[in-house]
Amino acid sequence: MSFETEMIAKRFGLEPIPESVMRLTRLIGHQNADLEAVALVIKQDPMLTARLLRMTQRGDQKDQQQDDESAVQMALMRSGLGLVFLLAMGDLLMRALIKTFKIMLSIQLEAAHPREVAPILEEHMLCEVNFRGKAIGKIQLRLTEETGRLLASRMMGLPAESLSSSGQKDDAVNELANMVAGNFLSNLADAGLSCKLTVPIVYRSSDFTIRSVPRGVCERMVFRSREAKLFLDISVNPWNE
């Protein structure tokens, strides 16, 4: 981790990138990474373990006699290193989102299990960013119009009820996405996974399905605060040149 990133984390009470995630990114820097070494790192981090088991649908369904260590090894054998890339990059993206919201909006986001938060059933705002480098991928941030109005209000310092224009909300969400992308890029660079990101685009959609890149693996992360809820989708294909 860079000195600047560490100082910002300390100043705003943010958790730095865990050593386990840094070790994981170093291991997957090469396509011939040792799965046993990867499994050892994941098993030592409860959050990485929980996410891996959830993504492979083992978190709730695994045999009661099977411990997490065996479950992690089985999950990696079934899914391979593509899912490990998703674990690492998803962690870096999650921290970028939480950092941006806390510093820029004074909103403390907390991660929630996707099953604990009701999906967005109506047309909603969707901000999309693509990336390419050590892997190719797609990031999508989904939020309701009400949440978009709240974020625009915080960004512009205006009462939420005064913001009726969709353009104002779009501009604010786009600017916020740029900040998240910048923090994500910084995290990727610190972890040795440098990538280039496209400019964020904001549009509306009634489709709540995760949109994966070709031959990619994907994850949906959910965040909420007292004021809002957000859905953050990431899809990664590490083997596409």
Rosetta silent file (secondary structure, phi, psi, omega in degrees, C-alpha in Angstrom):
SEQUENCE: MSFETEMIAKRFGLEPIPESVMRLTRLIGHQNADLEAVALVIKQDPMLTARLLRMTQRGDQKDQQQDDESAVQMALMRSGLGLVFLLAMGDLLMRALIKTFKIMLSIQLEAAHPREVAPILEEHMLCEVNFRGKAIGKIQLRLTEETGRLLASRMMGLPAESLSSSGQKDDAVNELANMVAGNFLSNLADAGLSCKLTVPIVYRSSDFTIRSVPRGVCERMVFRSREAKLFLDISVNPWNE
SCORE:     score description
SCORE:     0.000 S_00000001
   1 L     0.000  137.925  179.764    0.000    0.000    0.000 S_00000001
   2 L   -69.794  156.646  179.263    1.234    3.463   -0.866 S_00000001
   3 H   -60.720  -40.922 -179.010    2.067    5.913    1.932 S_00000001
   4 H   -63.021  -44.974  179.309   -0.615    8.319    0.661 S_00000001
   5 H   -61.701  -41.174 -179.952   -3.312    5.634    0.678 S_00000001
   6 H   -64.942  -39.971 -179.892   -2.339    4.568    4.193 S_00000001
   7 H   -66.428  -41.097  177.806   -2.487    8.156    5.474 S_00000001
   8 H   -63.049  -42.953  179.332   -5.940    8.736    3.966 S_00000001
   9 H   -59.812  -43.808 -179.588   -7.194    5.500    5.529 S_00000001
  10 H   -67.341  -41.221 -176.548   -5.923    6.536    8.969 S_00000001
  11 H   -61.995  -42.224 -174.956   -7.259   10.090    8.692 S_00000001
  12 L  -101.420   12.568  176.964  -10.818    9.052    7.884 S_00000001
  13 L    68.473   29.322 -179.713  -10.943    5.920   10.017 S_00000001
  14 L   -94.330  147.000  177.098  -10.972    3.619    6.997 S_00000001
  15 L   -76.577  132.201  176.024   -9.614    0.103    7.038 S_00000001
  16 L   -70.419  166.985  176.450   -6.546   -0.321    4.803 S_00000001
  17 L   -60.017  124.937 -177.056   -6.430   -3.102    2.226 S_00000001
  18 L   -61.760  149.867  178.155   -5.924   -6.287    4.275 S_00000001
  19 H   -60.965  -32.689  179.832   -2.631   -8.097    3.984 S_00000001
  20 H   -63.344  -38.456  179.117   -4.560  -11.225    2.964 S_00000001
  21 H   -69.970  -39.779  177.819   -5.957   -9.431   -0.108 S_00000001
  22 H   -62.272  -42.310  178.482   -2.514   -8.086   -0.999 S_00000001
  23 H   -64.869  -38.210 -179.944   -1.055  -11.602   -0.736 S_00000001
  24 H   -63.875  -43.150 -179.980   -3.903  -12.953   -2.847 S_00000001
  25 H   -66.601  -33.651  177.579   -3.283  -10.431   -5.638 S_00000001
  26 H   -67.014  -37.257 -178.846    0.418  -11.272   -5.654 S_00000001
  27 H   -68.967  -37.974 -175.410   -0.399  -14.960   -6.030 S_00000001
  28 L   -89.787    6.973  177.239   -2.830  -14.471   -8.912 S_00000001
  29 L   -63.816  -18.546  178.003   -0.498  -12.155  -10.794 S_00000001
  30 L  -122.747  142.666 -175.319    0.486  -15.232  -12.803 S_00000001
  31 L   -68.485  -15.970 -179.849   -1.942  -17.635  -14.441 S_00000001
  32 L   -99.130   32.893 -179.389   -0.099  -20.653  -13.004 S_00000001
  33 L   -60.528  146.744 -178.486   -0.763  -19.644   -9.396 S_00000001
  34 L   -78.927  117.291 -178.447   -0.728  -22.477   -6.850 S_00000001
  35 H   -63.850  -32.593  179.172   -4.302  -23.237   -5.759 S_00000001
  36 H   -65.999  -40.644  177.579   -3.116  -24.647   -2.435 S_00000001
  37 H   -66.678  -39.001  177.555   -1.323  -21.392   -1.617 S_00000001
  38 H   -63.310  -44.646 -179.341   -4.404  -19.414   -2.695 S_00000001
  39 H   -61.001  -39.362  179.926   -6.651  -21.574   -0.520 S_00000001
  40 H   -61.871  -42.457  179.056   -4.385  -21.003    2.490 S_00000001
  41 H   -65.100  -44.932 -178.088   -4.658  -17.211    2.122 S_00000001
  42 H   -63.501  -42.218 -177.700   -8.444  -17.288    1.697 S_00000001
  43 H   -64.340  -23.432 -179.506   -8.959  -19.570    4.691 S_00000001
  44 L   -84.736   -4.567 -179.427   -7.096  -17.114    6.920 S_00000001
  45 L  -121.013  108.825 -176.542   -9.521  -14.299    6.030 S_00000001
  46 H   -58.184  -36.802 -178.564  -13.136  -14.794    7.253 S_00000001
  47 H   -68.932  -43.893  177.759  -14.573  -12.223    4.809 S_00000001
  48 H   -62.898  -40.470  178.612  -12.879  -13.776    1.766 S_00000001
  49 H   -61.565  -47.326 -178.524  -13.984  -17.219    2.927 S_00000001
  50 H   -62.536  -41.727 -179.648  -17.601  -16.125    3.373 S_00000001
  51 H   -66.761  -42.358  179.494  -17.710  -14.437   -0.050 S_00000001
  52 H   -60.896  -47.475 -178.643  -16.156  -17.436   -1.797 S_00000001
  53 H   -66.473  -34.633  177.992  -18.600  -19.881   -0.222 S_00000001
  54 H   -68.030  -42.091 -178.356  -21.535  -17.595   -0.986 S_00000001
  55 H   -67.970  -27.794  178.383  -20.512  -17.201   -4.640 S_00000001
  56 L   -97.654   12.194  177.313  -20.197  -20.957   -5.041 S_00000001
  57 L    58.556   37.720  178.484  -23.514  -21.450   -3.196 S_00000001
  58 L  -111.413  -11.881 -175.341  -21.817  -23.283   -0.369 S_00000001
  59 L   -61.376  -36.668 -178.120  -22.280  -20.757    2.406 S_00000001
  60 L  -107.031  -13.802 -170.965  -25.746  -22.007    3.303 S_00000001
  61 L  -109.965   -5.689 -174.872  -25.737  -25.460    1.740 S_00000001
  62 L   -65.619  151.065  178.620  -22.477  -27.083    2.795 S_00000001
  63 L   -58.359  135.613 -178.755  -22.557  -30.296    4.786 S_00000001
  64 L   -61.386  -22.972 -179.979  -22.595  -29.639    8.510 S_00000001
  65 L   -84.953   -8.500 -176.204  -19.723  -32.091    8.857 S_00000001
  66 L   -96.606  123.941 -179.793  -17.570  -30.178    6.360 S_00000001
  67 L   -81.950  170.311 -177.480  -15.445  -27.373    7.799 S_00000001
  68 H   -61.167  -34.170 -178.443  -14.654  -24.116    6.014 S_00000001
  69 H   -60.487  -48.216  179.265  -11.154  -25.337    5.129 S_00000001
  70 H   -66.533  -38.552 -178.988  -12.480  -28.279    3.128 S_00000001
  71 H   -64.168  -40.090  178.674  -15.262  -26.137    1.637 S_00000001
  72 H   -63.450  -45.792 -179.648  -12.756  -23.534    0.399 S_00000001
  73 H   -61.998  -41.617  179.245  -10.588  -26.192   -1.234 S_00000001
  74 H   -66.414  -40.276 -179.593  -13.586  -27.781   -2.942 S_00000001
  75 H   -62.686  -41.794 -179.879  -14.869  -24.391   -4.139 S_00000001
  76 H   -68.950  -36.785  178.317  -11.493  -23.539   -5.704 S_00000001
  77 H   -64.651  -36.378 -179.673  -11.230  -26.936   -7.358 S_00000001
  78 H   -76.467  -38.979 -167.896  -14.654  -26.429   -8.945 S_00000001
  79 H  -104.533  -24.957  177.180  -14.293  -22.777   -9.917 S_00000001
  80 L    76.253 -167.302 -172.039  -10.567  -22.153  -10.485 S_00000001
  81 H   -76.676  -17.118  177.444   -8.615  -18.916  -10.479 S_00000001
  82 H   -58.116  -41.812  179.434  -11.256  -16.868  -12.281 S_00000001
  83 H   -70.112  -29.279  178.204  -13.259  -16.731   -9.088 S_00000001
  84 H   -68.849  -40.038  173.771  -10.141  -15.801   -7.115 S_00000001
  85 H   -57.836  -43.648  179.945   -9.616  -12.790   -9.385 S_00000001
  86 H   -62.830  -41.675  178.046  -13.232  -11.834   -8.697 S_00000001
  87 H   -58.326  -49.268 -175.986  -12.683  -12.163   -4.943 S_00000001
  88 H   -67.504  -48.867 -177.038   -9.635   -9.901   -4.970 S_00000001
  89 H   -69.659  -33.409  176.430  -10.965   -7.251   -7.351 S_00000001
  90 H   -64.125  -38.782  177.739  -14.365   -7.246   -5.652 S_00000001
  91 H   -63.734  -43.649 -179.774  -12.702   -6.534   -2.312 S_00000001
  92 H   -66.005  -36.791  178.114  -10.745   -3.611   -3.794 S_00000001
  93 H   -68.898  -42.979  179.047  -13.911   -2.225   -5.422 S_00000001
  94 H   -57.849  -44.310 -179.378  -15.910   -2.557   -2.202 S_00000001
  95 H   -68.063  -33.887  176.980  -13.310   -0.574   -0.275 S_00000001
  96 H   -65.343  -40.963  179.948  -13.241    2.119   -2.975 S_00000001
  97 H   -65.663  -48.457 -178.489  -17.017    2.532   -2.736 S_00000001
  98 H   -62.356  -41.417  179.800  -17.085    2.705    1.073 S_00000001
  99 H   -62.534  -46.021 -178.376  -14.164    5.148    1.122 S_00000001
 100 H   -62.613  -45.028 -177.751  -15.769    7.488   -1.425 S_00000001
 101 H   -67.016  -36.299 -179.184  -19.129    7.588    0.319 S_00000001
 102 H   -72.009  -43.144 -176.147  -17.596    8.227    3.726 S_00000001
 103 H   -75.523  -45.691 -172.065  -15.201   10.968    2.607 S_00000001
 104 H   -87.715  -29.867 -173.180  -17.359   12.756    0.030 S_00000001
 105 H  -120.028   -5.180 -175.578  -20.886   12.250    1.378 S_00000001
 106 L    56.439   36.064  176.608  -20.412   11.444    5.072 S_00000001
 107 L  -111.602  123.220  179.893  -22.438    8.271    4.478 S_00000001
 108 L   -93.667  104.549  178.552  -21.262    5.139    6.253 S_00000001
 109 L   -85.247  145.469  175.243  -22.088    2.159    4.060 S_00000001
 110 E  -126.709  138.133  178.333  -22.220   -1.349    5.448 S_00000001
 111 E   -71.572  141.943  178.823  -22.075   -4.531    3.413 S_00000001
 112 E  -131.668  156.310  175.408  -25.174   -6.730    3.604 S_00000001
 113 L   -70.679  134.861 -178.594  -26.014  -10.202    2.370 S_00000001
 114 H   -52.447  -31.264 -178.815  -27.900   -9.913   -0.958 S_00000001
 115 H   -74.090  -14.342 -177.392  -30.745  -11.983    0.451 S_00000001
 116 H   -88.651   -8.464 -175.525  -31.266   -9.492    3.267 S_00000001
 117 L  -122.187  129.021 -179.144  -32.056   -6.545    0.987 S_00000001
 118 L   -64.441  137.041  178.754  -35.105   -6.332   -1.284 S_00000001
 119 L   -67.921  164.881  174.913  -34.200   -6.014   -4.992 S_00000001
 120 L   -88.015  113.333 -174.347  -35.094   -2.950   -7.052 S_00000001
 121 L   -92.941  -20.110 -178.246  -38.162   -4.010   -9.013 S_00000001
 122 L   -97.736  177.486  174.653  -38.873   -0.749  -10.806 S_00000001
 123 L   -58.499  137.880 -174.202  -36.890    1.233  -13.349 S_00000001
 124 E  -142.250  169.417  177.562  -33.717    2.421  -11.646 S_00000001
 125 E   -80.915  139.585 -179.861  -30.478    4.322  -12.189 S_00000001
 126 E  -136.146  122.931  177.598  -27.547    2.265  -13.451 S_00000001
 127 E  -111.159  127.055 -171.946  -23.976    3.529  -13.686 S_00000001
 128 E  -122.547  137.280  176.296  -21.606    1.378  -15.738 S_00000001
 129 E  -136.446  135.964  174.435  -17.808    1.268  -16.024 S_00000001
 130 E  -107.966  152.098  178.266  -15.677   -1.207  -17.980 S_00000001
 131 E  -138.071  156.581 -179.520  -12.038   -2.034  -17.230 S_00000001
 132 E  -149.299  138.358  178.985   -9.149   -3.762  -18.951 S_00000001
 133 E   169.916 -115.071  174.074   -5.646   -4.710  -17.814 S_00000001
 134 L   -60.421  -24.227  176.496   -4.679   -7.746  -15.751 S_00000001
 135 L  -149.396  163.554  170.000   -8.284   -8.745  -16.401 S_00000001
 136 E  -106.702  152.798 -178.261  -11.242   -7.394  -18.329 S_00000001
 137 E  -171.125  177.832 -178.802  -14.473   -6.650  -16.543 S_00000001
 138 E  -137.354  137.867  176.672  -17.589   -4.632  -15.994 S_00000001
 139 E  -120.403  133.368  177.027  -18.816   -2.717  -12.936 S_00000001
 140 E  -132.534  125.287  176.593  -22.427   -1.672  -12.480 S_00000001
 141 E  -105.517  122.336 -177.253  -23.785    0.470   -9.654 S_00000001
 142 E  -114.850  135.647  179.686  -27.568    0.278   -9.263 S_00000001
 143 E  -153.763  155.478  178.962  -29.685    2.638   -7.177 S_00000001
 144 L   -75.056  164.834  176.833  -33.246    3.916   -6.976 S_00000001
 145 H   -61.706  -36.346  179.433  -34.252    7.376   -8.180 S_00000001
 146 H   -63.715  -43.572  177.764  -34.792    8.335   -4.533 S_00000001
 147 H   -65.696  -39.204  176.831  -31.239    7.317   -3.626 S_00000001
 148 H   -60.043  -39.448  178.203  -29.937    9.203   -6.667 S_00000001
 149 H   -65.656  -40.061  178.160  -31.745   12.326   -5.456 S_00000001
 150 H   -62.423  -46.145 -179.396  -30.212   11.910   -1.980 S_00000001
 151 H   -63.853  -41.129  177.976  -26.698   11.562   -3.388 S_00000001
 152 H   -63.374  -38.412  178.611  -27.175   14.586   -5.654 S_00000001
 153 H   -61.979  -43.391  179.324  -28.434   16.569   -2.672 S_00000001
 154 H   -68.115  -39.937 -178.358  -25.321   15.706   -0.666 S_00000001
 155 H   -66.816  -38.874 -173.176  -23.012   16.406   -3.593 S_00000001
 156 H   -97.134   -9.206 -179.645  -24.579   19.786   -4.445 S_00000001
 157 L    68.601   34.642 -179.357  -25.456   20.926   -0.925 S_00000001
 158 L  -121.806  155.842  175.719  -29.135   21.438   -1.841 S_00000001
 159 L   -61.195  138.832 -177.548  -32.388   20.142   -0.295 S_00000001
 160 H   -59.128  -36.662 -177.315  -33.365   16.822   -1.851 S_00000001
 161 H   -67.646  -15.788 -179.716  -36.893   18.060   -2.598 S_00000001
 162 H   -86.071   -6.144 -176.657  -35.473   20.821   -4.809 S_00000001
 163 L  -102.958   95.593 -179.660  -33.861   18.315   -7.198 S_00000001
 164 L  -107.040  -15.781 -177.275  -36.478   17.235   -9.707 S_00000001
 165 L   -80.482  131.798  177.105  -34.333   17.128  -12.848 S_00000001
 166 H   -66.691  -28.943  178.752  -32.992   13.729  -13.900 S_00000001
 167 H   -62.717  -38.808  178.369  -29.993   15.536  -15.357 S_00000001
 168 H   -63.977  -43.235  178.526  -28.957   16.812  -11.944 S_00000001
 169 H   -65.971  -42.583 -179.693  -29.123   13.310  -10.495 S_00000001
 170 H   -61.407  -44.893 -179.174  -27.268   11.824  -13.456 S_00000001
 171 H   -61.879  -42.279 -178.429  -24.469   14.383  -13.212 S_00000001
 172 H   -67.026  -44.806  179.826  -24.053   13.793   -9.477 S_00000001
 173 H   -65.686  -38.531  177.924  -24.038    9.994   -9.772 S_00000001
 174 H   -62.337  -43.825  179.335  -21.621   10.210  -12.702 S_00000001
 175 H   -65.374  -40.505  178.364  -19.241   12.405  -10.697 S_00000001
 176 H   -63.514  -40.921  178.855  -19.513   10.071   -7.706 S_00000001
 177 H   -63.492  -36.680  176.254  -18.771    7.087   -9.956 S_00000001
 178 H   -60.946  -39.438  179.278  -15.677    8.874  -11.232 S_00000001
 179 H   -68.371  -42.270  177.064  -14.460    9.220   -7.642 S_00000001
 180 H   -61.763  -43.020  179.242  -15.154    5.558   -6.885 S_00000001
 181 H   -61.476  -40.337  178.020  -13.330    4.597  -10.091 S_00000001
 182 H   -62.954  -42.753  177.781  -10.339    6.719   -9.074 S_00000001
 183 H   -67.368  -36.057  177.234  -10.157    5.048   -5.674 S_00000001
 184 H   -63.934  -44.301  177.626  -10.583    1.642   -7.322 S_00000001
 185 H   -59.814  -41.825  178.524   -7.702    2.370   -9.704 S_00000001
 186 H   -62.409  -43.511  178.847   -5.529    3.391   -6.763 S_00000001
 187 H   -63.738  -41.249  178.870   -6.395    0.173   -4.924 S_00000001
 188 H   -62.201  -43.141  179.876   -5.646   -1.896   -8.031 S_00000001
 189 H   -63.764  -43.523  178.332   -2.276   -0.213   -8.464 S_00000001
 190 H   -59.722  -33.632 -176.773   -1.402   -0.776   -4.794 S_00000001
 191 L   -90.496    0.907  179.164   -2.296   -4.452   -5.227 S_00000001
 192 L    78.002   24.141 -179.636   -0.304   -4.866   -8.447 S_00000001
 193 L  -122.042   51.751 -174.683   -3.394   -5.283  -10.659 S_00000001
 194 L   -57.515  136.678  178.412   -3.199   -2.124  -12.741 S_00000001
 195 E  -141.901  163.915  171.511   -6.102   -1.596  -15.156 S_00000001
 196 E  -108.954  138.251 -177.995   -7.577    1.116  -17.344 S_00000001
 197 E  -112.521  146.975  174.334  -11.194    2.165  -16.792 S_00000001
 198 L   -80.496  167.629  176.138  -13.698    3.654  -19.213 S_00000001
 199 L   -70.631  134.594  179.307  -15.626    6.833  -18.454 S_00000001
 200 L   -61.893  143.914  172.328  -18.748    6.062  -16.368 S_00000001
 201 E  -124.011  143.314 -178.759  -22.115    6.228  -18.129 S_00000001
 202 E  -117.581  130.660  175.082  -25.474    6.629  -16.377 S_00000001
 203 E  -150.716 -179.823  179.781  -28.789    5.378  -17.778 S_00000001
 204 E  -107.636  149.642  179.146  -32.065    3.801  -16.656 S_00000001
 205 E  -152.699  147.488  172.326  -32.989    0.132  -16.712 S_00000001
 206 L  -103.649   -3.148 -179.835  -35.776   -2.133  -15.513 S_00000001
 207 L   -89.259  117.308 -177.218  -33.565   -5.211  -15.883 S_00000001
 208 L   -98.411   12.418 -178.744  -32.090   -6.179  -12.504 S_00000001
 209 L   -80.186  139.422  175.364  -30.008   -9.047  -13.935 S_00000001
 210 L   -65.548  132.768  179.586  -26.213   -8.982  -13.547 S_00000001
 211 L  -102.809  110.534 -175.734  -24.584   -8.355  -16.935 S_00000001
 212 L   -92.751  150.480  170.060  -21.421  -10.408  -17.256 S_00000001
 213 L   -72.855  158.658 -179.906  -18.538   -9.937  -19.658 S_00000001
 214 L   -54.154  131.099  178.156  -18.050  -12.891  -22.066 S_00000001
 215 L    59.141   25.558 -178.286  -16.804  -16.003  -20.222 S_00000001
 216 L   -95.539  166.916  171.490  -16.673  -13.982  -17.022 S_00000001
 217 E  -111.900  151.523 -173.049  -17.569  -14.720  -13.418 S_00000001
 218 E  -140.787  161.277  179.700  -19.663  -12.241  -11.479 S_00000001
 219 E  -146.353  142.480  172.462  -20.754  -11.185   -8.021 S_00000001
 220 E  -109.296  124.341  175.579  -23.441   -8.881   -6.648 S_00000001
 221 E  -111.269  144.750 -177.368  -22.561   -6.926   -3.508 S_00000001
 222 E  -123.500  137.779 -179.538  -25.122   -4.968   -1.526 S_00000001
 223 E  -132.551  145.298  178.125  -24.531   -1.955    0.689 S_00000001
 224 E  -146.663  157.701  174.335  -26.888    0.022    2.869 S_00000001
 225 L  -138.283 -173.604  177.343  -26.959    2.874    5.307 S_00000001
 226 L   -65.206  -25.766 -173.562  -29.721    4.585    7.235 S_00000001
 227 L  -100.264  -22.794 -167.681  -30.435    6.680    4.135 S_00000001
 228 L  -155.585  167.717  170.340  -29.927    4.425    1.145 S_00000001
 229 E  -135.466  145.567 -177.242  -29.251    1.046   -0.417 S_00000001
 230 E  -135.842  145.244  174.718  -26.929    0.278   -3.334 S_00000001
 231 E  -116.812  126.280 -176.505  -26.288   -2.772   -5.478 S_00000001
 232 E  -120.445  112.608 -179.808  -22.780   -3.160   -6.878 S_00000001
 233 E  -103.027  138.091  174.460  -22.203   -5.772   -9.595 S_00000001
 234 E  -135.192  135.037  177.196  -18.759   -6.797  -10.824 S_00000001
 235 E  -126.180  136.292 -173.888  -17.924   -9.227  -13.600 S_00000001
 236 E  -135.994  136.347  168.304  -14.360  -10.377  -14.362 S_00000001
 237 E  -125.656  103.051 -175.052  -12.649  -12.443  -17.042 S_00000001
 238 L   -79.991  -10.902 -172.637   -8.947  -12.761  -16.115 S_00000001
 239 L  -103.829    1.882  179.982   -7.897  -14.840  -19.094 S_00000001
 240 L   -82.802  121.108 -179.071   -8.994  -12.554  -21.928 S_00000001
 241 L   -80.808    0.000    0.000   -5.969  -10.972  -23.620 S_00000001
